[in-house]
Amino acid sequence: MKKYFVAPSVLSANYLALKDELTVIRTAGAEWIHFDVMDGDFVPNLTFGPKILADIRSYSNLYLDCHLMVKIKNQSVESYLLPFIKAGASSITLHYEALTPDQLTEFLMLRIKLQLKIGLAINPRTPLTVVFPYLEQLDLVLIMTVEPGFGGQSFIPQAAKKIKELRTYLDQHQYSTLIEVDGGINEQTGLICKNYGVDVLVAGSYLFGHSDLITRLQGLLADETN
Ligand code: DX5
Ligand code: ZN
């Protein structure tokens, strides 16, 4: 039986009841939480920063999977990321599309320098091959199955096919990089991704705001592949 991680996306949580939401997802068996940082520049939406992350960390020992949809300007990647690291991020994922070549090089070096778990995310229209040269240096690759920016969008099946391609490539090269999928995940689309070989499923609107959240989450955690 394969073990899957489900990372409920805080983006869809009720912030007035965040403590309760965190307790429920932990009780349901989630070990990760997905924290979407948006800057109103790389994506047309704004969310939250290190302060909320630190508050979550002060309450929870969940793995804090930070997905930064941001462009970094006028400062080093390291100085931009340090507040998130200090706040308790377990891993930080940046978008390939948002980084200059120099920023990408710096980001990859931070893995060793700061003992940081790092990931690269790619948008639905970005070819998978862009991450191939860096796989050995990455803890995870995040395959976006919606355009980044908002929760509640529909899954793009074509983008999910990259999971299968990446699984084959990782197995061939014996890399242990995790494959994470984000966008439009529910029971059906989650199963497609599991059959393609995903490791981590992000889910926001499918989980939060539903009275049967626990059943839904446990369904995503289950190994139901064929
Ligand atoms: C979208 C975010 C996602 C979002 C997913 O840009 O990266 O993490 O919360 O939401 P759902 O699961 O509703 O598509
Ligand atoms: Zn995300």
PDB file of C-alpha atoms and ligand atoms in Angstrom:
ATOM      1  CA  MET A   1       0.000   0.000   0.000  1.00  0.00           C
ATOM      2  CA  LYS A   2       1.333   3.364  -0.962  1.00  0.00           C
ATOM      3  CA  LYS A   3       1.259   6.168   1.577  1.00  0.00           C
ATOM      4  CA  TYR A   4      -0.165   9.427   0.288  1.00  0.00           C
ATOM      5  CA  PHE A   5       0.092  12.804   1.925  1.00  0.00           C
ATOM      6  CA  VAL A   6      -2.852  15.167   1.775  1.00  0.00           C
ATOM      7  CA  ALA A   7      -2.126  18.844   2.236  1.00  0.00           C
ATOM      8  CA  PRO A   8      -5.351  20.741   2.978  1.00  0.00           C
ATOM      9  CA  SER A   9      -4.991  24.255   1.585  1.00  0.00           C
ATOM     10  CA  VAL A  10      -5.479  26.966   4.195  1.00  0.00           C
ATOM     11  CA  LEU A  11      -6.643  29.239   1.378  1.00  0.00           C
ATOM     12  CA  SER A  12     -10.112  27.706   1.623  1.00  0.00           C
ATOM     13  CA  ALA A  13     -10.272  27.545   5.428  1.00  0.00           C
ATOM     14  CA  ASN A  14     -12.469  29.704   7.603  1.00  0.00           C
ATOM     15  CA  TYR A  15      -9.915  32.066   9.135  1.00  0.00           C
ATOM     16  CA  LEU A  16     -12.217  32.925  12.012  1.00  0.00           C
ATOM     17  CA  ALA A  17     -12.151  29.275  12.992  1.00  0.00           C
ATOM     18  CA  LEU A  18      -8.651  28.367  11.865  1.00  0.00           C
ATOM     19  CA  LYS A  19      -7.745  26.673  15.136  1.00  0.00           C
ATOM     20  CA  ASP A  20     -10.740  24.343  14.877  1.00  0.00           C
ATOM     21  CA  GLU A  21     -10.076  23.703  11.183  1.00  0.00           C
ATOM     22  CA  LEU A  22      -6.480  22.698  12.011  1.00  0.00           C
ATOM     23  CA  THR A  23      -7.648  20.372  14.751  1.00  0.00           C
ATOM     24  CA  VAL A  24     -10.177  18.685  12.470  1.00  0.00           C
ATOM     25  CA  ILE A  25      -7.751  18.032   9.633  1.00  0.00           C
ATOM     26  CA  ARG A  26      -5.148  16.696  12.062  1.00  0.00           C
ATOM     27  CA  THR A  27      -7.728  14.398  13.628  1.00  0.00           C
ATOM     28  CA  ALA A  28      -8.749  13.203  10.167  1.00  0.00           C
ATOM     29  CA  GLY A  29      -5.172  12.099   9.525  1.00  0.00           C
ATOM     30  CA  ALA A  30      -3.587  14.935   7.562  1.00  0.00           C
ATOM     31  CA  GLU A  31       0.117  15.383   8.275  1.00  0.00           C
ATOM     32  CA  TRP A  32       0.649  18.332   5.961  1.00  0.00           C
ATOM     33  CA  ILE A  33      -0.949  21.715   5.534  1.00  0.00           C
ATOM     34  CA  HIS A  34      -0.605  23.765   2.369  1.00  0.00           C
ATOM     35  CA  PHE A  35       0.045  27.487   2.773  1.00  0.00           C
ATOM     36  CA  ASP A  36      -0.495  29.591  -0.358  1.00  0.00           C
ATOM     37  CA  VAL A  37       1.371  32.875  -0.453  1.00  0.00           C
ATOM     38  CA  MET A  38       0.260  35.190  -3.279  1.00  0.00           C
ATOM     39  CA  ASP A  39       1.709  38.592  -4.056  1.00  0.00           C
ATOM     40  CA  GLY A  40      -0.794  40.268  -6.403  1.00  0.00           C
ATOM     41  CA  ASP A  41       1.967  40.377  -9.016  1.00  0.00           C
ATOM     42  CA  PHE A  42       2.955  36.890 -10.131  1.00  0.00           C
ATOM     43  CA  VAL A  43      -0.691  35.996  -9.571  1.00  0.00           C
ATOM     44  CA  PRO A  44      -3.716  38.323  -9.470  1.00  0.00           C
ATOM     45  CA  ASN A  45      -4.550  37.684  -5.822  1.00  0.00           C
ATOM     46  CA  LEU A  46      -3.150  38.506  -2.394  1.00  0.00           C
ATOM     47  CA  THR A  47      -3.092  36.219   0.590  1.00  0.00           C
ATOM     48  CA  PHE A  48      -0.979  36.033   3.694  1.00  0.00           C
ATOM     49  CA  GLY A  49       2.582  36.128   4.940  1.00  0.00           C
ATOM     50  CA  PRO A  50       4.886  34.915   7.704  1.00  0.00           C
ATOM     51  CA  LYS A  51       2.815  36.196  10.656  1.00  0.00           C
ATOM     52  CA  ILE A  52      -0.101  33.858   9.999  1.00  0.00           C
ATOM     53  CA  LEU A  53       2.355  31.064   9.298  1.00  0.00           C
ATOM     54  CA  ALA A  54       4.009  31.651  12.683  1.00  0.00           C
ATOM     55  CA  ASP A  55       0.609  31.630  14.398  1.00  0.00           C
ATOM     56  CA  ILE A  56      -0.228  28.310  12.730  1.00  0.00           C
ATOM     57  CA  ARG A  57       3.148  26.915  13.769  1.00  0.00           C
ATOM     58  CA  SER A  58       2.615  28.005  17.360  1.00  0.00           C
ATOM     59  CA  TYR A  59      -0.525  25.886  17.460  1.00  0.00           C
ATOM     60  CA  SER A  60       0.297  22.974  15.187  1.00  0.00           C
ATOM     61  CA  ASN A  61       3.094  20.540  14.484  1.00  0.00           C
ATOM     62  CA  LEU A  62       1.802  19.745  10.983  1.00  0.00           C
ATOM     63  CA  TYR A  63       4.253  19.819   8.087  1.00  0.00           C
ATOM     64  CA  LEU A  64       3.885  23.378   6.751  1.00  0.00           C
ATOM     65  CA  ASP A  65       4.120  23.132   2.983  1.00  0.00           C
ATOM     66  CA  CYS A  66       4.588  26.700   1.756  1.00  0.00           C
ATOM     67  CA  HIS A  67       3.699  27.435  -1.863  1.00  0.00           C
ATOM     68  CA  LEU A  68       4.932  30.897  -2.764  1.00  0.00           C
ATOM     69  CA  MET A  69       3.331  32.372  -5.891  1.00  0.00           C
ATOM     70  CA  VAL A  70       5.521  35.442  -5.822  1.00  0.00           C
ATOM     71  CA  LYS A  71       8.087  37.404  -7.763  1.00  0.00           C
ATOM     72  CA  ILE A  72      11.082  38.373  -5.662  1.00  0.00           C
ATOM     73  CA  LYS A  73      12.320  41.902  -6.312  1.00  0.00           C
ATOM     74  CA  ASN A  74      14.999  44.170  -4.854  1.00  0.00           C
ATOM     75  CA  GLN A  75      16.255  41.568  -2.399  1.00  0.00           C
ATOM     76  CA  SER A  76      17.925  38.201  -2.371  1.00  0.00           C
ATOM     77  CA  VAL A  77      15.922  34.997  -2.413  1.00  0.00           C
ATOM     78  CA  GLU A  78      17.417  34.196   0.968  1.00  0.00           C
ATOM     79  CA  SER A  79      16.279  37.438   2.605  1.00  0.00           C
ATOM     80  CA  TYR A  80      12.795  37.002   1.133  1.00  0.00           C
ATOM     81  CA  LEU A  81      12.492  33.464   2.449  1.00  0.00           C
ATOM     82  CA  LEU A  82      14.047  33.937   5.902  1.00  0.00           C
ATOM     83  CA  PRO A  83      10.870  35.275   7.572  1.00  0.00           C
ATOM     84  CA  PHE A  84       8.977  32.203   6.343  1.00  0.00           C
ATOM     85  CA  ILE A  85      11.722  29.898   7.593  1.00  0.00           C
ATOM     86  CA  LYS A  86      11.783  31.649  10.976  1.00  0.00           C
ATOM     87  CA  ALA A  87       7.996  31.343  11.123  1.00  0.00           C
ATOM     88  CA  GLY A  88       8.313  27.578  10.897  1.00  0.00           C
ATOM     89  CA  ALA A  89       7.961  26.613   7.237  1.00  0.00           C
ATOM     90  CA  SER A  90       8.730  22.919   6.699  1.00  0.00           C
ATOM     91  CA  SER A  91       9.350  23.365   2.991  1.00  0.00           C
ATOM     92  CA  ILE A  92       9.250  26.217   0.534  1.00  0.00           C
ATOM     93  CA  THR A  93       8.184  25.884  -3.078  1.00  0.00           C
ATOM     94  CA  LEU A  94       8.770  28.647  -5.599  1.00  0.00           C
ATOM     95  CA  HIS A  95       7.501  28.876  -9.166  1.00  0.00           C
ATOM     96  CA  TYR A  96       9.914  28.137 -11.961  1.00  0.00           C
ATOM     97  CA  GLU A  97       8.161  30.829 -14.034  1.00  0.00           C
ATOM     98  CA  ALA A  98       8.685  33.502 -11.371  1.00  0.00           C
ATOM     99  CA  LEU A  99      12.440  33.053 -10.951  1.00  0.00           C
ATOM    100  CA  THR A 100      15.293  34.540 -12.931  1.00  0.00           C
ATOM    101  CA  PRO A 101      18.115  32.068 -13.682  1.00  0.00           C
ATOM    102  CA  ASP A 102      20.249  33.669 -10.939  1.00  0.00           C
ATOM    103  CA  GLN A 103      17.411  33.429  -8.435  1.00  0.00           C
ATOM    104  CA  LEU A 104      16.893  29.781  -9.290  1.00  0.00           C
ATOM    105  CA  THR A 105      20.582  29.068  -8.678  1.00  0.00           C
ATOM    106  CA  GLU A 106      20.459  30.893  -5.338  1.00  0.00           C
ATOM    107  CA  PHE A 107      17.274  29.058  -4.317  1.00  0.00           C
ATOM    108  CA  LEU A 108      18.807  25.660  -5.047  1.00  0.00           C
ATOM    109  CA  MET A 109      21.877  26.554  -2.979  1.00  0.00           C
ATOM    110  CA  LEU A 110      19.714  27.488   0.019  1.00  0.00           C
ATOM    111  CA  ARG A 111      18.753  23.849   0.392  1.00  0.00           C
ATOM    112  CA  ILE A 112      22.215  23.060   1.720  1.00  0.00           C
ATOM    113  CA  LYS A 113      23.031  26.452   3.199  1.00  0.00           C
ATOM    114  CA  LEU A 114      19.873  26.674   5.307  1.00  0.00           C
ATOM    115  CA  GLN A 115      19.065  22.952   5.547  1.00  0.00           C
ATOM    116  CA  LEU A 116      15.773  23.817   3.878  1.00  0.00           C
ATOM    117  CA  LYS A 117      13.415  21.499   2.039  1.00  0.00           C
ATOM    118  CA  ILE A 118      12.673  23.068  -1.323  1.00  0.00           C
ATOM    119  CA  GLY A 119      10.348  22.554  -4.258  1.00  0.00           C
ATOM    120  CA  LEU A 120       9.735  23.950  -7.707  1.00  0.00           C
ATOM    121  CA  ALA A 121       6.205  24.500  -8.986  1.00  0.00           C
ATOM    122  CA  ILE A 122       5.224  24.588 -12.636  1.00  0.00           C
ATOM    123  CA  ASN A 123       2.107  26.106 -14.172  1.00  0.00           C
ATOM    124  CA  PRO A 124      -0.246  24.023 -16.345  1.00  0.00           C
ATOM    125  CA  ARG A 125       1.332  25.285 -19.570  1.00  0.00           C
ATOM    126  CA  THR A 126       4.953  24.946 -18.482  1.00  0.00           C
ATOM    127  CA  PRO A 127       6.626  21.818 -19.862  1.00  0.00           C
ATOM    128  CA  LEU A 128       7.837  19.306 -17.327  1.00  0.00           C
ATOM    129  CA  THR A 129      11.295  19.160 -18.916  1.00  0.00           C
ATOM    130  CA  VAL A 130      12.240  22.516 -17.329  1.00  0.00           C
ATOM    131  CA  VAL A 131      12.632  20.823 -13.939  1.00  0.00           C
ATOM    132  CA  PHE A 132      14.642  17.805 -15.141  1.00  0.00           C
ATOM    133  CA  PRO A 133      18.090  19.420 -14.649  1.00  0.00           C
ATOM    134  CA  TYR A 134      17.300  20.206 -10.993  1.00  0.00           C
ATOM    135  CA  LEU A 135      15.531  17.091  -9.758  1.00  0.00           C
ATOM    136  CA  GLU A 136      18.444  15.817  -7.734  1.00  0.00           C
ATOM    137  CA  GLN A 137      18.453  19.084  -5.780  1.00  0.00           C
ATOM    138  CA  LEU A 138      14.716  19.235  -5.179  1.00  0.00           C
ATOM    139  CA  ASP A 139      12.663  17.727  -2.371  1.00  0.00           C
ATOM    140  CA  LEU A 140       9.479  18.110  -4.357  1.00  0.00           C
ATOM    141  CA  VAL A 141       7.998  19.157  -7.676  1.00  0.00           C
ATOM    142  CA  LEU A 142       4.587  20.787  -7.571  1.00  0.00           C
ATOM    143  CA  ILE A 143       2.488  20.187 -10.669  1.00  0.00           C
ATOM    144  CA  MET A 144      -0.223  22.839 -10.950  1.00  0.00           C
ATOM    145  CA  THR A 145      -3.470  21.520 -12.386  1.00  0.00           C
ATOM    146  CA  VAL A 146      -5.111  24.968 -12.367  1.00  0.00           C
ATOM    147  CA  GLU A 147      -3.721  28.413 -13.138  1.00  0.00           C
ATOM    148  CA  PRO A 148      -2.302  29.616  -9.822  1.00  0.00           C
ATOM    149  CA  GLY A 149      -4.162  32.371  -8.003  1.00  0.00           C
ATOM    150  CA  PHE A 150      -7.485  31.064  -6.750  1.00  0.00           C
ATOM    151  CA  GLY A 151      -9.070  28.089  -5.068  1.00  0.00           C
ATOM    152  CA  GLY A 152     -12.151  26.397  -6.453  1.00  0.00           C
ATOM    153  CA  GLN A 153     -11.100  26.144 -10.111  1.00  0.00           C
ATOM    154  CA  SER A 154     -11.551  23.105 -12.357  1.00  0.00           C
ATOM    155  CA  PHE A 155      -8.812  20.500 -12.720  1.00  0.00           C
ATOM    156  CA  ILE A 156      -6.945  20.573 -16.054  1.00  0.00           C
ATOM    157  CA  PRO A 157      -6.515  16.890 -17.077  1.00  0.00           C
ATOM    158  CA  GLN A 158      -3.778  17.639 -19.611  1.00  0.00           C
ATOM    159  CA  ALA A 159      -1.589  19.229 -16.926  1.00  0.00           C
ATOM    160  CA  ALA A 160      -1.977  16.188 -14.682  1.00  0.00           C
ATOM    161  CA  LYS A 161      -0.384  13.953 -17.316  1.00  0.00           C
ATOM    162  CA  LYS A 162       2.939  15.491 -16.310  1.00  0.00           C
ATOM    163  CA  ILE A 163       2.656  13.506 -13.062  1.00  0.00           C
ATOM    164  CA  LYS A 164       2.920  10.253 -14.997  1.00  0.00           C
ATOM    165  CA  GLU A 165       5.829  11.504 -17.049  1.00  0.00           C
ATOM    166  CA  LEU A 166       7.637  12.695 -13.922  1.00  0.00           C
ATOM    167  CA  ARG A 167       6.986   9.429 -12.059  1.00  0.00           C
ATOM    168  CA  THR A 168       8.590   7.491 -14.905  1.00  0.00           C
ATOM    169  CA  TYR A 169      11.578   9.844 -15.012  1.00  0.00           C
ATOM    170  CA  LEU A 170      12.118   9.765 -11.222  1.00  0.00           C
ATOM    171  CA  ASP A 171      11.901   5.982 -11.109  1.00  0.00           C
ATOM    172  CA  GLN A 172      14.340   5.621 -14.000  1.00  0.00           C
ATOM    173  CA  HIS A 173      16.861   7.881 -12.284  1.00  0.00           C
ATOM    174  CA  GLN A 174      16.108   6.590  -8.771  1.00  0.00           C
ATOM    175  CA  TYR A 175      15.411  10.072  -7.433  1.00  0.00           C
ATOM    176  CA  SER A 176      13.315  10.380  -4.286  1.00  0.00           C
ATOM    177  CA  THR A 177      11.786  13.772  -5.140  1.00  0.00           C
ATOM    178  CA  LEU A 178       8.133  13.943  -4.120  1.00  0.00           C
ATOM    179  CA  ILE A 179       5.464  14.693  -6.704  1.00  0.00           C
ATOM    180  CA  GLU A 180       2.774  17.060  -5.463  1.00  0.00           C
ATOM    181  CA  VAL A 181      -0.369  18.117  -7.305  1.00  0.00           C
ATOM    182  CA  ASP A 182      -2.339  21.300  -6.661  1.00  0.00           C
ATOM    183  CA  GLY A 183      -5.607  22.533  -8.128  1.00  0.00           C
ATOM    184  CA  GLY A 184      -9.089  21.099  -8.522  1.00  0.00           C
ATOM    185  CA  ILE A 185      -8.414  17.975  -6.484  1.00  0.00           C
ATOM    186  CA  ASN A 186     -11.441  15.980  -5.376  1.00  0.00           C
ATOM    187  CA  GLU A 187     -12.252  12.282  -5.098  1.00  0.00           C
ATOM    188  CA  GLN A 188     -12.238  11.663  -8.872  1.00  0.00           C
ATOM    189  CA  THR A 189      -9.332  13.874  -9.901  1.00  0.00           C
ATOM    190  CA  GLY A 190      -7.356  12.687  -6.875  1.00  0.00           C
ATOM    191  CA  LEU A 191      -7.698   9.123  -8.086  1.00  0.00           C
ATOM    192  CA  ILE A 192      -6.437  10.086 -11.550  1.00  0.00           C
ATOM    193  CA  CYS A 193      -3.367  11.642  -9.924  1.00  0.00           C
ATOM    194  CA  LYS A 194      -2.792   8.604  -7.707  1.00  0.00           C
ATOM    195  CA  ASN A 195      -2.890   6.338 -10.722  1.00  0.00           C
ATOM    196  CA  TYR A 196      -0.323   8.623 -12.371  1.00  0.00           C
ATOM    197  CA  GLY A 197       1.989   8.227  -9.363  1.00  0.00           C
ATOM    198  CA  VAL A 198       1.518  11.348  -7.252  1.00  0.00           C
ATOM    199  CA  ASP A 199       2.749  11.469  -3.626  1.00  0.00           C
ATOM    200  CA  VAL A 200       1.103  14.590  -2.189  1.00  0.00           C
ATOM    201  CA  LEU A 201      -2.390  15.892  -2.943  1.00  0.00           C
ATOM    202  CA  VAL A 202      -3.277  19.491  -2.156  1.00  0.00           C
ATOM    203  CA  ALA A 203      -6.980  20.090  -1.661  1.00  0.00           C
ATOM    204  CA  GLY A 204      -8.761  23.274  -0.652  1.00  0.00           C
ATOM    205  CA  SER A 205     -12.369  23.807  -1.672  1.00  0.00           C
ATOM    206  CA  TYR A 206     -13.075  20.065  -1.781  1.00  0.00           C
ATOM    207  CA  LEU A 207     -12.336  19.822   1.945  1.00  0.00           C
ATOM    208  CA  PHE A 208     -13.044  23.054   3.790  1.00  0.00           C
ATOM    209  CA  GLY A 209     -16.611  24.179   4.291  1.00  0.00           C
ATOM    210  CA  HIS A 210     -18.022  20.656   4.049  1.00  0.00           C
ATOM    211  CA  SER A 211     -19.573  18.851   7.001  1.00  0.00           C
ATOM    212  CA  ASP A 212     -18.095  15.555   5.774  1.00  0.00           C
ATOM    213  CA  LEU A 213     -14.559  16.966   5.585  1.00  0.00           C
ATOM    214  CA  ILE A 214     -13.164  14.018   7.554  1.00  0.00           C
ATOM    215  CA  THR A 215     -14.628  11.423   5.158  1.00  0.00           C
ATOM    216  CA  ARG A 216     -13.416  13.405   2.158  1.00  0.00           C
ATOM    217  CA  LEU A 217      -9.920  13.736   3.585  1.00  0.00           C
ATOM    218  CA  GLN A 218      -9.694  10.085   4.496  1.00  0.00           C
ATOM    219  CA  GLY A 219     -10.787   9.195   0.942  1.00  0.00           C
ATOM    220  CA  LEU A 220      -7.909  11.215  -0.454  1.00  0.00           C
ATOM    221  CA  LEU A 221      -5.464   9.584   1.955  1.00  0.00           C
ATOM    222  CA  ALA A 222      -6.551   6.057   1.013  1.00  0.00           C
ATOM    223  CA  ASP A 223      -4.683   3.919  -1.489  1.00  0.00           C
ATOM    224  CA  GLU A 224      -7.418   3.092  -3.966  1.00  0.00           C
ATOM    225  CA  THR A 225      -5.271   2.779  -7.071  1.00  0.00           C
ATOM    226  CA  ASN A 226      -5.534  -0.087  -9.477  1.00  0.00           C
TER     227      ASN A 226
HETATM  228  C1  DX5 B   1      -4.211  27.929  -6.199  1.00  0.00           C
HETATM  229  C2  DX5 B   1      -3.543  27.380  -4.972  1.00  0.00           C
HETATM  230  C3  DX5 B   1      -4.141  26.146  -4.439  1.00  0.00           C
HETATM  231  C4  DX5 B   1      -5.576  26.255  -4.009  1.00  0.00           C
HETATM  232  C5  DX5 B   1      -6.227  24.967  -4.416  1.00  0.00           C
HETATM  233  O1  DX5 B   1      -3.384  28.831  -6.810  1.00  0.00           O
HETATM  234  O2  DX5 B   1      -2.181  27.097  -5.234  1.00  0.00           O
HETATM  235  O3  DX5 B   1      -3.361  25.593  -3.399  1.00  0.00           O
HETATM  236  O4  DX5 B   1      -5.763  26.446  -2.635  1.00  0.00           O
HETATM  237  O5  DX5 B   1      -7.581  25.073  -4.215  1.00  0.00           O
HETATM  238  P1  DX5 B   1      -8.583  23.983  -4.768  1.00  0.00           P
HETATM  239  O6  DX5 B   1      -8.219  22.689  -4.124  1.00  0.00           O
HETATM  240  O7  DX5 B   1      -9.908  24.521  -4.356  1.00  0.00           O
HETATM  241  O8  DX5 B   1      -8.393  23.942  -6.268  1.00  0.00           O
HETATM  242 ZN    ZN B   2      -1.053  25.989  -3.707  1.00  0.00          ZN
END
